[in-house]
Every structure is written in C-alpha cells, then in structure tokens.
Short mmCIF file of C-alpha atoms and ligand atoms in Angstrom, two decimals:
data_model
loop_
_atom_site.label_atom_id
_atom_site.label_comp_id
_atom_site.label_asym_id
_atom_site.label_seq_id
_atom_site.Cartn_x
_atom_site.Cartn_y
_atom_site.Cartn_z
CA MET E 1 -85.52 -35.03 306.11
CA LYS E 2 -88.29 -32.68 307.27
CA LEU E 3 -91.21 -32.02 304.91
CA ARG E 4 -90.43 -28.32 305.01
CA THR E 5 -86.82 -28.94 303.85
CA LYS E 6 -88.03 -31.35 301.18
CA ILE E 7 -90.51 -28.87 299.73
CA HIS E 8 -87.97 -26.12 299.97
CA LEU E 9 -85.20 -28.12 298.31
CA PHE E 10 -87.39 -29.62 295.64
CA THR E 11 -89.09 -26.39 294.52
CA THR E 12 -85.85 -24.38 294.60
CA LEU E 13 -83.92 -27.02 292.69
CA LEU E 14 -86.68 -27.44 290.16
CA MET E 15 -86.94 -23.73 289.54
CA LEU E 16 -83.18 -23.33 289.27
CA ILE E 17 -82.95 -26.20 286.79
CA LEU E 18 -85.78 -24.70 284.75
CA LEU E 19 -84.10 -21.30 284.80
CA ALA E 20 -80.75 -22.80 283.77
CA LEU E 21 -82.40 -24.74 280.96
CA MET E 22 -84.25 -21.68 279.75
CA ASN E 23 -81.13 -19.51 279.83
CA THR E 24 -79.04 -22.13 278.03
CA GLY E 25 -81.77 -22.32 275.41
CA VAL E 26 -81.77 -18.54 274.99
CA TYR E 27 -77.98 -18.53 274.74
CA LEU E 28 -77.78 -21.32 272.17
CA LEU E 29 -80.57 -19.81 270.10
CA TYR E 30 -78.87 -16.44 270.04
CA GLU E 31 -75.55 -18.04 269.02
CA ARG E 32 -77.17 -20.01 266.24
CA LEU E 33 -79.10 -17.01 264.90
CA ALA E 34 -76.01 -14.80 265.00
CA ILE E 35 -73.86 -17.40 263.18
CA ASN E 36 -76.61 -17.91 260.60
CA THR E 37 -76.69 -14.18 259.92
CA GLU E 38 -72.91 -14.17 259.50
CA TYR E 39 -73.16 -17.20 257.24
CA GLU E 40 -75.80 -15.56 255.03
CA GLN E 41 -73.58 -12.48 254.66
CA LEU E 42 -70.57 -14.63 253.89
CA LYS E 43 -72.54 -16.61 251.34
CA GLY E 44 -73.66 -13.40 249.61
CA ARG E 45 -70.09 -12.19 249.53
CA GLY E 46 -68.95 -15.55 248.12
CA GLU E 47 -71.55 -15.40 245.33
CA GLU E 48 -70.47 -11.89 244.38
CA LEU E 49 -66.82 -13.01 244.43
CA LEU E 50 -67.66 -15.93 242.14
CA THR E 51 -69.38 -13.64 239.64
CA SER E 52 -66.38 -11.33 239.59
CA PHE E 53 -64.10 -14.36 239.36
CA ASN E 54 -65.77 -15.58 236.21
CA GLN E 55 -65.03 -12.27 234.54
CA LEU E 56 -61.35 -12.58 235.46
CA THR E 57 -58.88 -12.18 232.57
CA ASP E 58 -55.23 -13.23 232.43
CA ALA E 59 -54.22 -9.62 232.82
CA THR E 60 -56.02 -9.05 236.09
CA ASP E 61 -54.25 -9.81 239.35
CA PRO E 62 -56.61 -12.24 241.11
CA SER E 63 -55.42 -11.10 244.52
CA ILE E 64 -57.01 -7.68 243.89
CA ILE E 65 -60.42 -9.29 243.36
CA LEU E 66 -59.86 -11.60 246.33
CA ARG E 67 -58.92 -8.68 248.56
CA ALA E 68 -61.96 -6.71 247.40
CA TYR E 69 -64.27 -9.46 248.62
CA MET E 70 -62.27 -10.48 251.66
CA PRO E 71 -64.49 -10.55 254.81
CA THR E 72 -63.60 -7.98 257.47
CA ASP E 73 -60.65 -9.32 259.53
CA GLY E 74 -61.04 -12.59 257.63
CA ALA E 75 -59.43 -14.31 254.68
CA VAL E 76 -60.04 -15.65 251.17
CA ARG E 77 -58.05 -18.61 249.93
CA VAL E 78 -57.82 -20.49 246.67
CA LEU E 79 -56.89 -24.20 246.94
CA ASN E 80 -55.90 -26.46 244.08
CA ASP E 81 -57.40 -29.92 243.60
CA GLU E 82 -54.81 -31.33 246.05
CA GLY E 83 -56.00 -28.90 248.73
CA LYS E 84 -52.86 -26.75 248.67
CA PRO E 85 -53.32 -22.94 248.83
CA ILE E 86 -52.32 -21.32 245.52
CA GLN E 87 -53.50 -17.85 246.38
CA SER E 88 -54.49 -16.31 249.67
CA VAL E 89 -55.42 -12.89 251.06
CA HIS E 90 -55.92 -12.48 254.79
CA ALA E 91 -56.17 -9.92 257.55
CA SER E 92 -53.66 -11.63 259.82
CA LEU E 93 -50.93 -14.26 259.52
CA GLU E 94 -52.83 -16.86 261.58
CA PHE E 95 -54.92 -17.67 258.52
CA GLU E 96 -51.84 -19.05 256.73
CA LYS E 97 -51.60 -22.00 259.13
CA PHE E 98 -55.31 -22.47 259.14
CA ASN E 99 -56.34 -25.69 257.54
CA LEU E 100 -60.01 -26.58 257.60
CA GLN E 101 -62.07 -28.73 255.26
CA GLN E 102 -65.81 -28.38 254.89
CA SER E 103 -67.65 -31.67 254.79
CA LYS E 104 -70.01 -32.16 251.86
CA ASP E 105 -73.20 -32.18 253.96
CA ASP E 106 -72.52 -28.95 255.82
CA THR E 107 -73.35 -25.50 254.52
CA TYR E 108 -70.40 -24.07 256.42
CA ALA E 109 -67.56 -25.24 258.65
CA LYS E 110 -66.93 -23.82 262.12
CA SER E 111 -63.67 -23.74 264.03
CA GLU E 112 -61.48 -21.51 266.15
CA ILE E 113 -58.29 -19.62 265.49
CA ASP E 114 -56.44 -18.54 268.63
CA GLY E 115 -59.63 -18.79 270.66
CA VAL E 116 -61.65 -16.74 268.18
CA PRO E 117 -64.49 -18.64 266.53
CA VAL E 118 -64.52 -18.58 262.71
CA ILE E 119 -66.85 -19.85 260.05
CA MET E 120 -65.79 -20.84 256.59
CA ILE E 121 -67.66 -21.49 253.36
CA GLU E 122 -66.21 -23.32 250.38
CA THR E 123 -67.25 -23.06 246.76
CA PRO E 124 -65.71 -24.49 243.53
CA ALA E 125 -64.49 -22.01 240.91
CA ILE E 126 -62.50 -21.93 237.62
CA TRP E 127 -59.03 -20.46 238.13
CA VAL E 128 -57.31 -18.13 235.67
CA ASP E 129 -55.43 -21.08 234.13
CA GLY E 130 -58.67 -22.98 233.54
CA SER E 131 -58.18 -25.45 236.40
CA VAL E 132 -60.93 -26.17 238.96
CA VAL E 133 -60.11 -24.73 242.35
CA LYS E 134 -61.77 -24.38 245.73
CA LEU E 135 -62.56 -20.90 246.93
CA GLN E 136 -62.58 -20.54 250.73
CA LEU E 137 -64.04 -17.50 252.52
CA ILE E 138 -63.20 -17.32 256.21
CA GLN E 139 -65.00 -14.98 258.59
CA PRO E 140 -63.95 -14.54 262.26
CA LEU E 141 -66.88 -14.15 264.62
CA ASN E 142 -65.36 -11.71 267.10
CA GLU E 143 -68.52 -9.67 267.45
CA VAL E 144 -70.75 -12.72 267.76
CA ALA E 145 -68.37 -14.13 270.39
CA SER E 146 -68.23 -10.94 272.42
CA ASN E 147 -72.03 -10.51 272.22
CA ALA E 148 -72.47 -14.13 273.29
CA ASP E 149 -70.12 -13.55 276.22
CA LEU E 150 -72.08 -10.47 277.23
CA LEU E 151 -75.33 -12.40 276.94
CA LYS E 152 -73.87 -15.21 279.05
CA LEU E 153 -72.95 -12.69 281.71
CA ILE E 154 -76.40 -11.10 281.65
CA LEU E 155 -78.11 -14.49 281.89
CA VAL E 156 -75.92 -15.65 284.77
CA ALA E 157 -76.48 -12.36 286.60
CA ALA E 158 -80.24 -12.52 285.95
CA THR E 159 -80.37 -16.12 287.20
CA THR E 160 -78.55 -15.15 290.36
CA ILE E 161 -80.81 -12.14 290.93
CA ILE E 162 -83.95 -14.22 290.30
CA ALA E 163 -82.71 -17.06 292.50
CA ILE E 164 -82.72 -14.89 295.65
CA PRO E 165 -86.44 -13.93 295.65
CA LEU E 166 -87.16 -17.43 294.40
CA LEU E 167 -85.47 -18.90 297.44
CA LEU E 168 -87.26 -16.50 299.77
CA SER E 169 -90.65 -17.15 298.17
CA ASN E 170 -90.10 -20.90 298.42
CA MET E 171 -89.31 -20.54 302.08
CA ALA E 172 -92.47 -18.46 302.58
CA LEU E 173 -94.50 -20.97 300.55
CA SER E 174 -93.36 -23.97 302.54
CA ARG E 175 -94.10 -22.01 305.69
CA ILE E 176 -97.61 -21.09 304.49
CA ILE E 177 -98.35 -24.71 303.58
CA LEU E 178 -96.82 -26.29 306.63
CA LYS E 179 -97.88 -23.93 309.40
CA PRO E 180 -101.53 -25.12 309.44
CA LEU E 181 -100.38 -28.75 309.20
CA GLU E 182 -98.01 -28.20 312.10
CA ARG E 183 -100.87 -26.68 314.11
CA LEU E 184 -103.02 -29.69 313.24
CA ALA E 185 -100.29 -32.11 314.28
CA LEU E 186 -99.80 -30.18 317.50
CA ALA E 187 -103.52 -30.30 318.31
CA MET E 188 -103.54 -34.06 317.63
CA LYS E 189 -100.46 -34.60 319.78
CA LYS E 190 -101.96 -32.54 322.62
CA SER E 191 -105.25 -34.47 322.34
CA GLY E 192 -103.37 -37.72 322.48
CA SER E 193 -101.29 -36.81 325.52
CA SER E 194 -103.86 -34.85 327.55
CA GLY E 195 -106.96 -36.86 326.61
CA ASN E 196 -108.80 -33.58 325.99
CA TYR E 197 -110.47 -32.57 322.76
CA GLU E 198 -107.88 -30.02 321.62
CA LYS E 199 -108.69 -27.73 318.70
CA VAL E 200 -106.49 -26.22 316.00
CA ASP E 201 -105.58 -22.56 316.58
CA LYS E 202 -106.41 -19.87 314.03
CA ALA E 203 -108.41 -22.27 311.83
CA GLU E 204 -111.51 -20.09 311.76
CA THR E 205 -110.09 -17.22 309.71
CA GLY E 206 -108.47 -18.77 306.61
CA LYS E 207 -110.35 -19.45 303.39
CA ASP E 208 -108.04 -22.03 301.83
CA GLU E 209 -108.22 -25.83 301.85
CA LEU E 210 -105.82 -26.16 304.78
CA ALA E 211 -107.94 -23.85 306.92
CA GLU E 212 -110.90 -25.99 305.84
CA ILE E 213 -109.10 -29.11 307.09
CA GLY E 214 -108.47 -27.31 310.40
CA ARG E 215 -112.12 -26.32 310.67
CA THR E 216 -113.25 -29.88 309.84
CA PHE E 217 -110.90 -31.21 312.52
CA ASN E 218 -112.27 -28.70 315.05
CA GLY E 219 -115.82 -29.62 314.10
CA MET E 220 -114.97 -33.30 314.54
CA MET E 221 -113.41 -32.61 317.95
CA GLU E 222 -116.47 -30.60 319.01
CA ALA E 223 -118.79 -33.44 317.94
CA LEU E 224 -116.64 -35.99 319.78
CA GLU E 225 -116.56 -33.81 322.87
CA THR E 226 -120.34 -33.28 322.80
CA ASN E 227 -120.88 -37.01 322.37
CA TYR E 228 -118.49 -37.76 325.17
CA ARG E 229 -120.20 -35.25 327.49
CA LYS E 230 -123.60 -36.71 326.59
CA GLN E 231 -122.32 -40.18 327.28
CA GLU E 232 -120.88 -39.02 330.58
CA GLN E 233 -124.16 -37.31 331.43
CA PHE E 234 -126.07 -40.46 330.51
CA VAL E 235 -123.91 -42.69 332.69
CA SER E 236 -124.14 -40.30 335.63
CA ASN E 237 -127.93 -39.95 335.21
CA ALA E 238 -128.37 -43.69 334.82
CA SER E 239 -126.31 -44.46 337.92
CA HIS E 240 -128.20 -41.82 339.85
CA GLU E 241 -131.53 -43.26 338.73
CA LEU E 242 -130.46 -46.76 339.71
CA LYS E 243 -129.01 -45.64 343.00
CA THR E 244 -132.30 -44.22 344.31
CA PRO E 245 -134.35 -47.46 344.09
CA LEU E 246 -131.34 -49.43 345.34
CA THR E 247 -131.09 -47.20 348.42
CA VAL E 248 -134.82 -47.59 349.03
CA ILE E 249 -134.55 -51.39 348.65
CA GLU E 250 -131.55 -51.51 350.99
CA SER E 251 -133.20 -49.45 353.71
CA TYR E 252 -136.43 -51.47 353.53
CA ALA E 253 -134.44 -54.73 353.57
CA LYS E 254 -132.63 -53.52 356.71
CA LEU E 255 -135.96 -52.59 358.27
CA LEU E 256 -137.23 -56.03 357.38
CA LEU E 257 -134.21 -57.59 359.05
CA ARG E 258 -134.61 -55.53 362.17
CA ARG E 259 -138.33 -55.61 362.70
CA GLY E 260 -139.88 -57.65 359.90
CA PHE E 261 -139.89 -60.98 361.75
CA THR E 262 -141.80 -59.57 364.67
CA ASN E 263 -144.07 -57.03 363.00
CA GLU E 264 -146.14 -58.25 360.06
CA GLN E 265 -147.30 -54.76 359.08
CA VAL E 266 -143.72 -53.52 358.77
CA ALA E 267 -142.81 -56.63 356.77
CA THR E 268 -145.72 -56.12 354.34
CA GLU E 269 -144.86 -52.45 353.89
CA ALA E 270 -141.16 -53.21 353.37
CA LEU E 271 -141.77 -56.00 350.91
CA GLY E 272 -144.31 -53.88 349.01
CA ALA E 273 -141.77 -51.07 348.70
CA ILE E 274 -139.04 -53.49 347.66
CA VAL E 275 -141.29 -54.97 344.95
CA ASN E 276 -142.23 -51.49 343.72
CA GLU E 277 -138.67 -50.25 343.56
CA SER E 278 -137.48 -53.46 341.87
CA ARG E 279 -140.17 -52.99 339.25
CA ARG E 280 -139.12 -49.40 338.78
CA MET E 281 -135.51 -50.49 338.37
CA ASN E 282 -136.54 -53.17 335.95
CA ASP E 283 -138.53 -50.67 333.85
CA LEU E 284 -135.60 -48.30 333.88
CA ILE E 285 -133.16 -50.95 332.72
CA ILE E 286 -135.54 -52.05 329.95
CA GLN E 287 -135.76 -48.44 328.75
CA MET E 288 -131.99 -47.96 328.86
CA LEU E 289 -131.49 -51.16 326.90
CA GLU E 290 -134.11 -49.93 324.46
CA LEU E 291 -132.14 -46.73 323.91
CA ALA E 292 -128.90 -48.63 323.43
CA LYS E 293 -130.60 -51.06 321.03
CA ASN E 294 -132.19 -48.25 319.07
CA LYS E 295 -128.80 -46.63 318.48
CA GLU E 296 -127.29 -49.84 317.14
CA ASP E 297 -130.27 -51.24 315.31
CA THR E 298 -130.60 -49.22 312.13
CA SER E 299 -132.52 -51.79 310.12
CA LEU E 300 -136.20 -51.26 309.42
CA SER E 301 -138.68 -53.84 308.36
CA LEU E 302 -140.81 -51.83 305.99
CA LYS E 303 -144.21 -52.92 304.80
CA GLU E 304 -147.56 -51.46 303.87
CA ILE E 305 -149.58 -50.65 306.95
CA ASP E 306 -153.13 -49.46 307.35
CA LEU E 307 -152.56 -46.76 309.95
CA SER E 308 -156.26 -46.59 310.87
CA LEU E 309 -156.17 -50.27 311.93
CA LEU E 310 -152.91 -49.79 313.83
CA LEU E 311 -154.35 -46.79 315.72
CA GLU E 312 -157.52 -48.69 316.50
CA SER E 313 -155.68 -51.70 317.91
CA THR E 314 -153.31 -49.51 319.97
CA ALA E 315 -156.20 -47.47 321.36
CA SER E 316 -158.17 -50.57 322.27
CA GLN E 317 -155.15 -52.06 324.08
CA MET E 318 -154.93 -48.84 326.08
CA ARG E 319 -158.59 -48.92 326.91
CA GLN E 320 -158.40 -52.49 328.13
CA ALA E 321 -155.13 -52.22 330.03
CA TYR E 322 -155.88 -48.99 331.89
CA ASN E 323 -159.65 -48.72 331.68
CA ARG E 324 -159.42 -45.25 330.14
CA THR E 325 -161.49 -43.53 327.49
CA VAL E 326 -159.52 -43.32 324.28
CA GLU E 327 -161.42 -41.76 321.36
CA LEU E 328 -160.27 -42.26 317.80
CA HIS E 329 -161.30 -39.85 315.03
CA GLY E 330 -160.21 -40.05 311.44
CA GLY E 331 -160.75 -41.81 308.16
CA SER E 332 -160.22 -45.43 307.34
CA SER E 333 -157.69 -46.94 304.91
CA LEU E 334 -154.74 -44.72 305.78
CA PHE E 335 -152.04 -46.69 303.99
CA ILE E 336 -148.38 -45.96 304.59
CA GLN E 337 -145.03 -47.70 304.18
CA SER E 338 -143.36 -48.04 307.57
CA ASP E 339 -142.03 -50.33 310.26
CA GLU E 340 -145.15 -51.44 312.08
CA GLN E 341 -143.48 -52.59 315.26
CA LYS E 342 -141.47 -49.39 315.72
CA LEU E 343 -144.42 -47.17 314.86
CA LYS E 344 -146.58 -48.98 317.39
CA GLN E 345 -143.87 -48.56 320.02
CA LEU E 346 -143.79 -44.82 319.33
CA LEU E 347 -147.57 -44.50 319.59
CA PHE E 348 -147.50 -46.46 322.83
CA ILE E 349 -144.96 -44.12 324.43
CA LEU E 350 -147.07 -41.06 323.59
CA LEU E 351 -150.35 -42.68 324.60
CA ASP E 352 -148.81 -43.95 327.82
CA ASN E 353 -147.63 -40.42 328.66
CA ALA E 354 -151.08 -39.03 327.87
CA ARG E 355 -152.49 -41.65 330.24
CA LYS E 356 -149.92 -41.00 332.96
CA TYR E 357 -150.17 -37.23 332.93
CA SER E 358 -153.96 -36.82 332.60
CA GLU E 359 -157.08 -38.23 334.15
CA ASP E 360 -159.64 -37.35 331.51
CA LYS E 361 -160.22 -38.93 328.12
CA ILE E 362 -157.56 -39.13 325.42
CA ILE E 363 -158.39 -38.18 321.83
CA ILE E 364 -156.50 -39.58 318.83
CA THR E 365 -157.11 -37.84 315.51
CA ALA E 366 -155.78 -38.97 312.13
CA ALA E 367 -155.98 -36.89 308.93
CA LYS E 368 -154.56 -37.25 305.45
CA GLU E 369 -152.31 -34.41 304.26
CA GLU E 370 -150.51 -33.96 300.95
CA LYS E 371 -147.17 -35.50 301.96
CA SER E 372 -148.00 -37.18 305.24
CA ILE E 373 -150.67 -38.39 307.58
CA THR E 374 -151.11 -36.28 310.68
CA VAL E 375 -151.80 -38.16 313.87
CA SER E 376 -152.39 -36.18 317.06
CA ILE E 377 -152.67 -37.53 320.59
CA HIS E 378 -154.50 -35.07 322.77
CA ASP E 379 -154.93 -35.28 326.51
CA PHE E 380 -156.56 -32.90 328.98
CA GLY E 381 -154.05 -33.22 331.78
CA GLU E 382 -151.72 -30.90 333.61
CA GLY E 383 -149.93 -29.68 330.50
CA ILE E 384 -146.30 -28.64 330.13
CA ALA E 385 -144.82 -25.14 330.51
CA GLN E 386 -143.55 -23.62 327.25
CA ASP E 387 -139.96 -23.33 328.44
CA GLN E 388 -139.87 -27.07 329.22
CA ILE E 389 -141.04 -28.19 325.78
CA PRO E 390 -137.63 -27.93 324.00
CA HIS E 391 -136.09 -30.29 326.60
CA LEU E 392 -138.80 -32.94 326.63
CA PHE E 393 -136.93 -35.26 324.29
CA ASP E 394 -133.64 -35.12 326.24
CA ARG E 395 -132.64 -38.26 328.07
CA PHE E 396 -133.68 -38.34 331.74
CA TYR E 397 -135.48 -35.02 331.38
CA ARG E 398 -138.49 -34.74 333.61
CA VAL E 399 -140.74 -31.75 333.85
CA ASN E 400 -141.41 -32.03 337.49
CA GLN E 401 -139.51 -34.35 339.75
CA ASP E 402 -142.34 -34.88 342.27
CA ARG E 403 -144.93 -35.47 339.59
CA ASN E 404 -142.75 -38.04 337.93
CA ARG E 405 -141.88 -39.79 341.14
CA LYS E 406 -145.61 -40.39 341.42
CA THR E 407 -145.95 -41.69 337.90
CA GLY E 408 -142.68 -43.59 338.10
CA GLY E 409 -141.15 -42.31 334.85
CA ALA E 410 -137.40 -41.86 334.47
CA GLY E 411 -137.52 -39.37 331.62
CA LEU E 412 -136.45 -41.85 328.94
CA GLY E 413 -139.78 -42.44 327.16
CA LEU E 414 -139.63 -39.39 324.90
CA ALA E 415 -135.90 -39.90 324.25
CA ILE E 416 -136.77 -43.33 322.88
CA ALA E 417 -139.68 -41.75 320.96
CA ARG E 418 -137.28 -39.29 319.38
CA GLU E 419 -134.93 -42.01 318.18
CA LEU E 420 -137.83 -44.02 316.79
CA SER E 421 -139.23 -40.97 315.00
CA GLU E 422 -135.80 -40.24 313.50
CA LYS E 423 -135.69 -43.72 312.05
CA LEU E 424 -139.23 -43.54 310.75
CA GLN E 425 -138.77 -39.99 309.37
CA ILE E 426 -141.64 -38.79 311.50
CA HIS E 427 -141.78 -35.18 312.61
CA ILE E 428 -143.15 -34.57 316.11
CA ASN E 429 -144.78 -31.30 317.23
CA VAL E 430 -145.72 -30.58 320.80
CA GLN E 431 -148.37 -28.11 321.86
CA SER E 432 -149.28 -27.74 325.46
CA LYS E 433 -150.93 -25.39 327.90
CA LEU E 434 -150.46 -25.64 331.63
CA GLY E 435 -153.67 -26.83 333.21
CA SER E 436 -155.42 -27.54 329.89
CA GLY E 437 -153.58 -30.48 328.37
CA THR E 438 -151.04 -31.54 325.82
CA CYS E 439 -151.16 -32.48 322.15
CA PHE E 440 -148.36 -34.47 320.46
CA THR E 441 -148.72 -34.32 316.67
CA LEU E 442 -146.94 -36.80 314.40
CA LEU E 443 -146.38 -36.11 310.70
CA ILE E 444 -146.01 -39.63 309.31
CA PRO E 445 -144.76 -39.80 305.70
CA TYR E 446 -146.51 -42.09 303.21
CA ASN E 447 -143.15 -43.47 302.16
CA LEU E 448 -139.70 -43.34 303.70
CA GLU E 449 -137.24 -41.21 301.74
CA GLY E 450 -133.96 -42.79 300.63
CA GLY E 451 -134.70 -46.36 301.59
CA LYS E 452 -134.24 -47.56 305.10
CA GLU E 453 -133.12 -44.71 307.35
CA GLY E 454 -134.21 -41.19 308.09
CA GLY E 455 -134.13 -38.21 310.43
CA ARG E 456 -136.59 -36.32 312.56
P1 ADP R 501 -141.30 -40.35 331.69
O1 ADP R 501 -140.97 -41.76 331.54
O2 ADP R 501 -140.82 -39.72 332.93
O3 ADP R 501 -142.72 -40.03 331.40
P2 ADP R 501 -140.80 -39.08 329.18
O4 ADP R 501 -139.52 -38.90 328.47
O5 ADP R 501 -141.84 -39.88 328.55
O6 ADP R 501 -140.42 -39.63 330.59
O7 ADP R 501 -141.38 -37.65 329.45
C1 ADP R 501 -140.53 -36.61 329.84
C2 ADP R 501 -141.29 -35.54 330.62
O8 ADP R 501 -142.31 -34.97 329.82
C3 ADP R 501 -141.98 -36.08 331.83
O9 ADP R 501 -141.38 -35.47 332.93
C4 ADP R 501 -143.40 -35.65 331.77
O10 ADP R 501 -143.74 -34.90 332.88
C5 ADP R 501 -143.52 -34.79 330.57
N1 ADP R 501 -144.62 -35.25 329.69
C6 ADP R 501 -144.56 -36.13 328.69
N2 ADP R 501 -145.78 -36.31 328.13
C7 ADP R 501 -146.61 -35.52 328.80
C8 ADP R 501 -148.03 -35.24 328.71
N3 ADP R 501 -148.78 -35.83 327.79
N4 ADP R 501 -148.56 -34.34 329.56
C9 ADP R 501 -147.80 -33.72 330.49
N5 ADP R 501 -146.46 -33.93 330.63
C10 ADP R 501 -145.89 -34.82 329.81
#
C-alpha cells in the first residue's frame, strides 16, 4: 500500500472513530441525564402519593388518590405481597399486561412497552386494610425517546457533514507531506540513473522541516558536485603536469637514439634534460602524494615547541642549502603547543617560495600577540599582483607560467601549506606588491582549540 493511502486511511479512520465515540458518548450522556430527570420527578410524585396514602381512610376510594398522582400517560399499581395487582390506574390498557419487578439494588427499573421505553419505581406502603403492599409508579419516556431519536439524527448528520471536509483535509495533508518527499525521491532516482548531481525542485521557498530536508539534500549534492569537479580538475591538472616532462623525456630520448651515439654534445644535452625532467616529475609526484597524505592523515603529534629555536634552525638550513641571507628578528622563548614536524614543513614551503621568487635577502620576524604568535616571512622579489592573491592557495595555481617553468614549481606548494595551516589552526595573510616583494604572515595559536584538529 502506498504511503499516501496509508496516511489517508489511517487519519480518516482514526478521526471517524473518534467522532463516532464522541457522538455515542454525547448520546448516552443525554439519555442518562434525561432518564434521571424523569426518575427524580417520578420519585417526587411517589413520595407525595405515599403521604396522601397514609392519610387514606376506609371511606375514601383509593383509586381517586392513585389517579391523582398517576404520571402523565403512565400508570400506578398496587401489588399484594404475592405480587398480584389489587388496584391499578393507567392511561392505556397495555399497562395491565405489564409485569416488571425492580431489583433491590436498583433505584428504578427500565423496560419497554410496545417499543416505548418506560421507567418504574417501587415503594412499600400500608393498604387500606392494613396489609403491606407494593406501590408501583410507571412513567413512559415518549418525550425522552423522541428527543433521543432527534439527537441521534443530528449527530449522524453532523458526523456525515464533518466527515467530508475531514476527508478532503486528510487528502490535502497527505499531499502536503508527501509532495516534498516525492520530489526528494525523484531527485535521488534521477541522480542514480543519470550519474548527475540532481537537486530537489522548489526546496528553496518552504520554511518547514521537509523543505529543510530538501535544502540539506541540495546542499549535500552541491558539495559532492564541487568535490567531484575539484577532483576532476586535480586529475586533469596532474596528468597535464606529468605529461609535459614525459614528452620532454621522450623527445630527448629519441634524439639520443638518433644522434646520441655519434654526437657527444647532443648526448650530454639530452641526458641533462632527461635528468632534469625526471627530477621535476619526481618532485611533482612527492608533492601530490603529500597532498593525498595530508587529506587522510588527520592525527597531530602535539608537544611544546620553542618557536624561536624552530625558526632559527629552519633559517640556518636555508642559509646553508641555498647560500642565501636569511635574517631572523624576534624574541626568544616563544613557546607554543603544536606539531613540530608539520609546522616546520609549512615554514619550509613559505621560505622556499621566498627563496625561489626573490634574489635579495629574506627576513623572518616573530612577535608575541595576545592570542597567537605572529611570524612573517618577507622577501624582496617580484611580488604578486593583487588579483592573483586569492588564488595562490589553489592546487596547481601558478602566477606566471614562464616564471614558474624557470623555478620548476607545479603550483602545489601553497596548496599543501593551506592544508597544513588548517590542521595547525594557523591563519595565513598575504601582502604583496609587484616589484617590491611579498610578505606571508602566519598567526600561530599558543594552543590548538578543541584538541587535535582545526581550520584555517
Ligand atoms: P610553486 O611550487 O609553483 O611555487 P606554490 O603553490 O608554492 O607553487 O605557489 C603558487 C604561486 O604563487 C607560484 O606561481 C608563485 O609564482 C607564487 N608565489 C608563491 N610565493 C611567492 C613569493 N614569495 N613571491 C612571489 N610569488 C610567489
């Protein structure tokens, strides 16, 4: 059975049952109240009859008294101790055949005469001859019965009238609930069959929970699509980057085959180019692996580090490896909690860029701030145009293709730096002026928030 039909059936049935129960309750309550009122009146009449009965003398005809207190359209009967009627006054002959006993526990007895409901009360009395008799007052409930019938009719009509809008509203309700779910299912089905990232229609407007589910689904699809596109972009960039050195290697290898055995100069040139391109490829693959590893490896090995010592050792390695002037300014004992190896890797990427893209000295400055230690790496190189700065951290992004060919970068260094800084909760600012130089500023927190992982 479809969910729509189930909701429809269940809510309609439930409401109809509730309505029927409520109406039956109203009906029974009315009947009971009406009979109780009749009973109270009958009881009052019986008490008055008993008082008059006690004043009865031999000369008085008891049937006159009985008739005086006879209920409208009803009867009064006097029964001897064997239960046989010795005197009776009644509105119609049916009461003569009527034989009803009231049980001791009940206040009144209820029965029917020719389809008309009657109630009867019984009370002991002293008869004119001194014997103990039973006095029975019988009251037909014609009015109660006709009112109850009318009420029944009204309740049935009301239930029928209410049931129609109820049915329609249930249909509308199940439609309101199920429409967004149907749209969601449709989007999922389409995504599954087409392989595209299909979104749910009309999910942006609603304010309810179902619209929220639709929006969440759309958001999820957008994120998946963006990730997929990025992945696609990465693969295409990576293959492009690998293809270039491979083409160079292939063409030099062919040259070597053709002329290398006879011409030593050509052979040296070809082999030199092949070695260079292989190294380039190797560096590229190491960087790509680094990026892949960084995504998977979320663990940090935190410990207390003296940042001033770390900066000093990194700067001195730079000086020795590349024979460049690296100045370090800043206080000593800059203690932080961080992952030393990752932090060093990050500093290396930025220092290496400063080295690659400038000729002059490099200045590292460290200063204590309230919440973090600021470390800036300043070079006096070619600088970066303002419009390029927002893209620097994208994978394979290079400011200037020719310039980078020369330096051999593939545009992955800063992408790795970004991932490292995210993990270490370090904020990176870039300031640069074309022709004057570039300054990368790191805001390194004293402690990592929330344990082991963070964001940039
Ligand atoms: P690469 O390995 O090519 O250097 P990066 O991701 O490290 O890749 O850098 C991306 C781009 O940012 C490069 O094209 C480079 O030109 C530019 N860049 C990075 N650092 C500097 C700097 N200190 N000065 C000038 N340009 C820089």
